[in-house]
Coordinates of C-alpha atoms in Angstrom, one line a residue:
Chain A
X101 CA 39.0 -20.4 16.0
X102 CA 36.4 -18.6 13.6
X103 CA 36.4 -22.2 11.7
X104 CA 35.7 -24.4 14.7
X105 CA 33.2 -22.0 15.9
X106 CA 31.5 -22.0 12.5
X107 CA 31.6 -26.0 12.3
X108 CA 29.7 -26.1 16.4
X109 CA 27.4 -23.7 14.3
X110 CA 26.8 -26.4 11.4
X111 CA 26.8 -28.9 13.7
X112 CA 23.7 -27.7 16.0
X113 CA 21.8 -26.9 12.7
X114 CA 22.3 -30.0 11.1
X115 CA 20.8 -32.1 14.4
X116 CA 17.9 -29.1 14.5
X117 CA 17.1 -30.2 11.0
X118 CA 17.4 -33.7 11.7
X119 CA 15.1 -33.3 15.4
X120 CA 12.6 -31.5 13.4
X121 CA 10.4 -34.7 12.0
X122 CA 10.6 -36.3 15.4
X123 CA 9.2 -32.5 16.8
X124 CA 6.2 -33.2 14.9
X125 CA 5.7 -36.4 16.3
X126 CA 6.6 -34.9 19.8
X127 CA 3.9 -32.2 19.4
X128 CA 1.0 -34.6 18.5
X129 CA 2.2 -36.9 21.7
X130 CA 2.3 -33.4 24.3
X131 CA -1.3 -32.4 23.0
X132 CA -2.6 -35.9 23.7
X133 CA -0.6 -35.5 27.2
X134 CA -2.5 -32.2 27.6
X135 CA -5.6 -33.2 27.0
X136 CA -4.7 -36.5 29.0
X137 CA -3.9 -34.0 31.9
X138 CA -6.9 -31.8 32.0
X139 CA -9.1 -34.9 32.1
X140 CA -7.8 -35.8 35.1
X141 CA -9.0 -32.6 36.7
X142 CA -4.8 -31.3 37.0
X143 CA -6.0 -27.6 35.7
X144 CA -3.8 -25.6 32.9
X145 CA -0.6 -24.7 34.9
X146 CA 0.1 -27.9 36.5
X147 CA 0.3 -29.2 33.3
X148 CA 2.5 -26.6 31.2
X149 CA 5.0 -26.4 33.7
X150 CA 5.2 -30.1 34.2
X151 CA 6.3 -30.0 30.6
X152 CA 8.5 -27.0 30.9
X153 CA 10.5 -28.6 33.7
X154 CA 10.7 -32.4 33.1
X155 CA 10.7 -32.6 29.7
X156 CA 9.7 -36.5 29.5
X157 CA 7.2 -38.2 27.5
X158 CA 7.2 -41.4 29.2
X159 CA 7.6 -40.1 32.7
X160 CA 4.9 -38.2 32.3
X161 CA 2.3 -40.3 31.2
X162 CA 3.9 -42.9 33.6
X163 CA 2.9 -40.1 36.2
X164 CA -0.6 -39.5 34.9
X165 CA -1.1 -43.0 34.9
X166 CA -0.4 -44.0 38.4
X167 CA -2.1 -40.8 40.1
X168 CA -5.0 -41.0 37.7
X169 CA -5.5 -44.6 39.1
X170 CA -5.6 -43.9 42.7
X171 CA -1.9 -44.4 43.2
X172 CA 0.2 -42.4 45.7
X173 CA 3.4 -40.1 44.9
X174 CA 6.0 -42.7 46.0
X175 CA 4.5 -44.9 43.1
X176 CA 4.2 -42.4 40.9
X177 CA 8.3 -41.1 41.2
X178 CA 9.1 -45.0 41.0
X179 CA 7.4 -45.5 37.8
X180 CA 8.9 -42.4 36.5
X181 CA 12.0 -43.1 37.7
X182 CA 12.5 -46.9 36.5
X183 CA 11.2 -45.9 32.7
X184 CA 13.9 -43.0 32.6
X185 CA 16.6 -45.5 34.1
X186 CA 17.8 -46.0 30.5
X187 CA 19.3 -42.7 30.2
X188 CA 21.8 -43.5 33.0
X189 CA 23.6 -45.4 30.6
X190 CA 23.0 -43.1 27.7
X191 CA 24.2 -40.2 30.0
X192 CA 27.5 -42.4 30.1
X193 CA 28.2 -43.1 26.3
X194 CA 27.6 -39.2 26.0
X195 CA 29.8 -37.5 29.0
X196 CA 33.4 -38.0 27.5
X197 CA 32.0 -35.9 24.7
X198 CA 29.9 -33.1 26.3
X199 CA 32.1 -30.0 27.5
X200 CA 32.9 -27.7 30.6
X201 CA 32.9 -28.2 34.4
X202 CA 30.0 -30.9 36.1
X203 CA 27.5 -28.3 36.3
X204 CA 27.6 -27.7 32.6
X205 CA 28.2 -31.6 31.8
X206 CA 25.0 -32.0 34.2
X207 CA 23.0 -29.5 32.1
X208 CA 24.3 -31.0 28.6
X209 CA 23.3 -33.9 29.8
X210 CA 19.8 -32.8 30.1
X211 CA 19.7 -32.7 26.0
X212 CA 20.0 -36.8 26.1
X213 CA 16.6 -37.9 24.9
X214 CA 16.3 -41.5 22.9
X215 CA 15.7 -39.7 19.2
X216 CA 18.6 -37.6 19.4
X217 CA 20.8 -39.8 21.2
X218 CA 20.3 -42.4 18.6
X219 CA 20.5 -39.8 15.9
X220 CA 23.7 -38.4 17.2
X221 CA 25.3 -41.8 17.5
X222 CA 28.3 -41.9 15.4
X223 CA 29.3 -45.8 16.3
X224 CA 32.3 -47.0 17.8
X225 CA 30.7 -45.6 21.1
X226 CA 31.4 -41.8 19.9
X227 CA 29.1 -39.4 19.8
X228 CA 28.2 -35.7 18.0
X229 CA 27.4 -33.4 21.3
X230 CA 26.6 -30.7 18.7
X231 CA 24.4 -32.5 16.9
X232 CA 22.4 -34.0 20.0
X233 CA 21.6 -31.2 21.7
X234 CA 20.3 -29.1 18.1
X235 CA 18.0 -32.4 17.7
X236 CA 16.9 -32.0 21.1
X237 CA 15.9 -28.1 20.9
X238 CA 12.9 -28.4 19.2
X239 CA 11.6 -31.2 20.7
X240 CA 11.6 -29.4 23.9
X241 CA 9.7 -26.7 21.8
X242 CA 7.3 -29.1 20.3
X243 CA 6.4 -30.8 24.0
X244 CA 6.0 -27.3 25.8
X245 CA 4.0 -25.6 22.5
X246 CA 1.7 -29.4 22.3
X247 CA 1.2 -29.4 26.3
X248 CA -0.2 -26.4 26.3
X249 CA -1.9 -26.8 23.2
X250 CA -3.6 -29.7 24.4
X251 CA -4.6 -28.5 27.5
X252 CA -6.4 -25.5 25.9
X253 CA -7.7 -27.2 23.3
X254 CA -9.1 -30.1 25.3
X255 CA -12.0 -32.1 23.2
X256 CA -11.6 -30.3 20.2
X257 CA -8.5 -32.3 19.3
X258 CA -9.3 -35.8 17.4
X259 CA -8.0 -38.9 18.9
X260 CA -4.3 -39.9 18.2
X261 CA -4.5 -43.5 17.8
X262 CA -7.5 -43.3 15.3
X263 CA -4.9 -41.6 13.3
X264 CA -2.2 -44.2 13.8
X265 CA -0.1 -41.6 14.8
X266 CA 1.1 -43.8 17.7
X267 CA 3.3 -46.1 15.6
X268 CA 5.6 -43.4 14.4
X269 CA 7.6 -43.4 17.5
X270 CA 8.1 -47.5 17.2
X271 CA 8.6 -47.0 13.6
X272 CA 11.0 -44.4 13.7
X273 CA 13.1 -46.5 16.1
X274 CA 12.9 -49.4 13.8
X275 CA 14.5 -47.0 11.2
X276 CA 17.1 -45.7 13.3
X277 CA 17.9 -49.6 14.8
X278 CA 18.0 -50.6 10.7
X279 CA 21.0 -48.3 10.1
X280 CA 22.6 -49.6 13.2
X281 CA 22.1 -52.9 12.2
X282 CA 23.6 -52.1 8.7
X283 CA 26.7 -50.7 10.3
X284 CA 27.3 -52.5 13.4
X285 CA 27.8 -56.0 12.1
X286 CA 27.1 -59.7 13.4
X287 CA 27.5 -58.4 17.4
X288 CA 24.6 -55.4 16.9
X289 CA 22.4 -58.1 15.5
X290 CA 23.1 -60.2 17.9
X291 CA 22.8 -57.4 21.0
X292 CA 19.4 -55.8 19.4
X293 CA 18.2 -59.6 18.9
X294 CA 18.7 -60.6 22.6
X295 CA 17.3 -57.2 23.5
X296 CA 14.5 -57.5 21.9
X297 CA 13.6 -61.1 23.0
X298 CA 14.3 -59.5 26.7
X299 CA 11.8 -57.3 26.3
X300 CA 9.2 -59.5 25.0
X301 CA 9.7 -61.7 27.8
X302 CA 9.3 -59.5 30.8
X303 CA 6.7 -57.0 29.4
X304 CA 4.0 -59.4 30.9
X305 CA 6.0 -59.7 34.3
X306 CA 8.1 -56.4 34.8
X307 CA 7.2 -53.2 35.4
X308 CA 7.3 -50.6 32.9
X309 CA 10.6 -49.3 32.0
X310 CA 12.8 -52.3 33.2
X311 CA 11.9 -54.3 29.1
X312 CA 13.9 -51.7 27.5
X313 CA 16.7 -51.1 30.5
X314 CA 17.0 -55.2 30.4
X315 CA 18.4 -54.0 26.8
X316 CA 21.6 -53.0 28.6
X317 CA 22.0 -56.3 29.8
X318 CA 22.5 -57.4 26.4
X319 CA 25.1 -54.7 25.2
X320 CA 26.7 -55.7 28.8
X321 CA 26.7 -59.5 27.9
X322 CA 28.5 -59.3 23.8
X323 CA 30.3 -56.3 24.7
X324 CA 32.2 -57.9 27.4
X325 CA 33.1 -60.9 26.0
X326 CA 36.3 -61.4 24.2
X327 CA 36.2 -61.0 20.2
X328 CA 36.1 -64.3 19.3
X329 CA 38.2 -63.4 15.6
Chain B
X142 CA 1.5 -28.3 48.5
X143 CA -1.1 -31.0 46.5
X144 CA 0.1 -34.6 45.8
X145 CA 0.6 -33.3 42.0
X146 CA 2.9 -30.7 42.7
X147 CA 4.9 -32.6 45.1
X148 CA 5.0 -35.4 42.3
X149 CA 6.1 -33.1 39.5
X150 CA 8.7 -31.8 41.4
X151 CA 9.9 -35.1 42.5
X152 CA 9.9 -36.5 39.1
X153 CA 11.6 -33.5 37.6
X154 CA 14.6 -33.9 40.0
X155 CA 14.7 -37.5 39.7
X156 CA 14.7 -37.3 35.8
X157 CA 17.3 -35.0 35.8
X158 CA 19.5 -36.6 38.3
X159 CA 19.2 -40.0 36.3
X160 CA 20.5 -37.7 33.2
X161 CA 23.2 -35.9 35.1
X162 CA 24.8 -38.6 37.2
X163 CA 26.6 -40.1 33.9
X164 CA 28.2 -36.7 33.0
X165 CA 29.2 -35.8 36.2
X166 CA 30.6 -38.9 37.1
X167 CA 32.3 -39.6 33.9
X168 CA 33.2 -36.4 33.1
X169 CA 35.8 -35.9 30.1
X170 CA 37.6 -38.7 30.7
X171 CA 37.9 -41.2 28.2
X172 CA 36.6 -44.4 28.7
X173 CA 37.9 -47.8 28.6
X174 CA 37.9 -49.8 25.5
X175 CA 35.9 -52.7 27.5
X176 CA 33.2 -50.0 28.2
X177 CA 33.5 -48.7 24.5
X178 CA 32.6 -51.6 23.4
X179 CA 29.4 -52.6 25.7
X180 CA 28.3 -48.7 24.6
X181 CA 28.3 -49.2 20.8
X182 CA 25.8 -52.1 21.7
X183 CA 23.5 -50.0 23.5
X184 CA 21.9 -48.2 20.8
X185 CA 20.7 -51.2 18.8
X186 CA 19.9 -52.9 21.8
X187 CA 17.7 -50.1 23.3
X188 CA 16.6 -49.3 20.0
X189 CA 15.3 -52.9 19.6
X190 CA 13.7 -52.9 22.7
X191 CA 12.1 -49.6 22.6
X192 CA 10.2 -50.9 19.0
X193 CA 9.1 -54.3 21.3
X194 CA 7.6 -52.6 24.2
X195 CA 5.6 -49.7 21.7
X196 CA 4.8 -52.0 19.3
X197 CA 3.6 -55.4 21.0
X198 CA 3.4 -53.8 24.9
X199 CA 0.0 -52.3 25.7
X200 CA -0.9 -50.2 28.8
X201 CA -1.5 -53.2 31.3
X202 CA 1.6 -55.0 31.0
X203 CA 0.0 -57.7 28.0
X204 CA 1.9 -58.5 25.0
X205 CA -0.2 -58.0 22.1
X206 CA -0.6 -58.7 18.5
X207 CA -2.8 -55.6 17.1
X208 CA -2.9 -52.9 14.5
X209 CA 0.4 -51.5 15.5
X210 CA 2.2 -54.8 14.5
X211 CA 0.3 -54.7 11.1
X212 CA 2.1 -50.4 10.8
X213 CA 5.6 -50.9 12.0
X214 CA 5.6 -54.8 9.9
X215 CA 4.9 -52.6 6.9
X216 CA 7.2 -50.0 8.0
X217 CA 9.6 -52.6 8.2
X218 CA 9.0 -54.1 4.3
X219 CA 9.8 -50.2 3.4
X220 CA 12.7 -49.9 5.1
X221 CA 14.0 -53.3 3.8
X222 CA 13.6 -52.1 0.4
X223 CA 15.4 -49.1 1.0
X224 CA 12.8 -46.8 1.1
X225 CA 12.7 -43.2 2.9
X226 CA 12.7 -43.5 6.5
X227 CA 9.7 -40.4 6.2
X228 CA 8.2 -42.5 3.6
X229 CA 8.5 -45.7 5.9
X230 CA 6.9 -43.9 8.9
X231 CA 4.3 -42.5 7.1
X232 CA 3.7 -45.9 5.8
X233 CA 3.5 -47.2 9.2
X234 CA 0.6 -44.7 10.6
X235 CA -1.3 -45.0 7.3
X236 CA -2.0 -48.6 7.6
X237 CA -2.5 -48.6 11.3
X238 CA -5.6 -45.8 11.0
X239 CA -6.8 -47.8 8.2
X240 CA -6.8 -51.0 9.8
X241 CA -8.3 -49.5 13.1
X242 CA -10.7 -47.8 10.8
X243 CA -12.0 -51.0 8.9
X244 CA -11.0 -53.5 11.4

């Protein structure tokens, strides 16, 4: 019992360590969100506890966006709604390996964000709960600590895309779909490959958010059909 | 209550319905091979999409070709060669400040 308990322990540690560089990258995104937020006249709580209870990058900005445009709340949910659609399916490959009753599977669930989901992907469609939910933990740090960060600091902070800090998200998936490709074989390649051309194809005409849920379609499409071998 | 509020709250419950509804409705069981098989797809298919959209998508719906492309395309040379993914990263955001910077 002691031994189990000990390797849950290891387990969460080893996904804090591995959250941690994606933290940093998570802090520098929340400040620009603060800063983003005070701009648009939303004050210094509104803000923080935004952060605190939503805990979503794109969902976010997809709601500073739309209200800082004119648009009304119904828009605003929609477009937050529509770019989180992806961790439906994420929540799915995860639940046989979260524990507990629903409420607890429901708040586990909560830890599913793309870094640490990807990072605690152990092919085969298994997955390390431990090790998602350490990733996740300070991330959530990083996003509260950078919101309200930014919204203190606002103008004293230097611009985020003068530092080319915004490619380290697309980067960091490119390293984490690299090892995928490495161990998944010919039908990854081919499911990241239609993915991607998905994507490229409906940016101009979709929405935000339904490019990268059209991805599912091509997981849906090769993981369906029969092995050929 | 202000339009902001109401949004936030909105938002918040939506997001965490959208995350909740897979382990509720799933729960322990496990899942069919079929289903096994369409998951184990979804992380490099969502990872390749996510590096499209934040790479070549910019804020009004365009597909475009800027300094971002020039970062991750270098980040991807790295990463071909086997290099760190921190070293690869690092790459990326280095040459995407200096091309903003001398572009």
């Amino acid at each position: 019992m002691r031994n189990e308990a000990g390797r849950g322990g290891g387990g969460y540690l080893a996904g804090v360590r591995a959250g941690l560089p994606f933290a940093l990258i998570t802090g520098v995104v929340a400040i620009s969100f603060g800063v983003l937020a005070r701009s648009l006249g939303w004050g210094v709580l509104a803000p923080i506890v935004f952060s605190i209870i939503t805990f979503s990058a794109s969902a976010q900005f997809a709601v500073a966006a739309v209200l800082g445009a004119g648009g009304g709340v119904f828009a605003a949910v929609a477009a937050a709604a529509l770019l989180n659609a992806r961790f439906l399916p994420m929540g799915v490959a995860v639940a046989p390996f979260l524990k507990g009753g629903p409420l607890r599977r429901a708040l586990e669930g909560q830890a599913v964000v793309d870094p640490s989901w990807a990072l605690a992907n152990r092919g085969g469609g298994r997955f390390d709960r431990e090790f998602m939910i350490g990733a996740t933990v300070p991330q959530f740090a990083a996003w509260v600590v950078g919101t309200v960060v930014g919204v203190l600091a606002d103008g004293v902070v230097g611009d985020v895309e003068r530092l080319g800090l915004d490619v380290i998200f697309p980067a960091f998936f490119l390293a984490l779909l690299v090892v995928e490709l490495r161990s998944g074989g010919k039908r990854a390649i081919a499911a990241a490959a239609i993915a991607a051309a998905l994507a490229a194809a409906l940016v101009p005409f979709a929405p935000p958010g339904v490019p990268v849920l059209a991805a599912c379609v091509a997981a849906l499409l090769l993981g369906l059909r029969r092995r050929s071998s | 209550m202000s339009t902001l509020w109401v949004a936030i709250v909105a938002v918040t419950l939506a997001s965490a319905a959208i995350k909740a509804a897979g382990p509720i409705l799933v729960g322990g069981r496990e899942l069919p091979p079929r289903v096994n098989a369409v998951i184990a797809l979804l992380a490099p298919a969502l990872l390749a999409a996510l590096v499209v959209t934040e790479t070549f998508g910019d804020d009004d719906g365009h597909l475009v070709l800027d300094e971002r492309a020039l970062g991750v395309g270098v980040a991807a040379v790295a990463l071909a060669l086997r290099a760190p993914v921190l070293l690869a990263v690092a790459l990326a955001a280095l040459v995407t400040a200096l091309a903003r910077l001398f572009g």
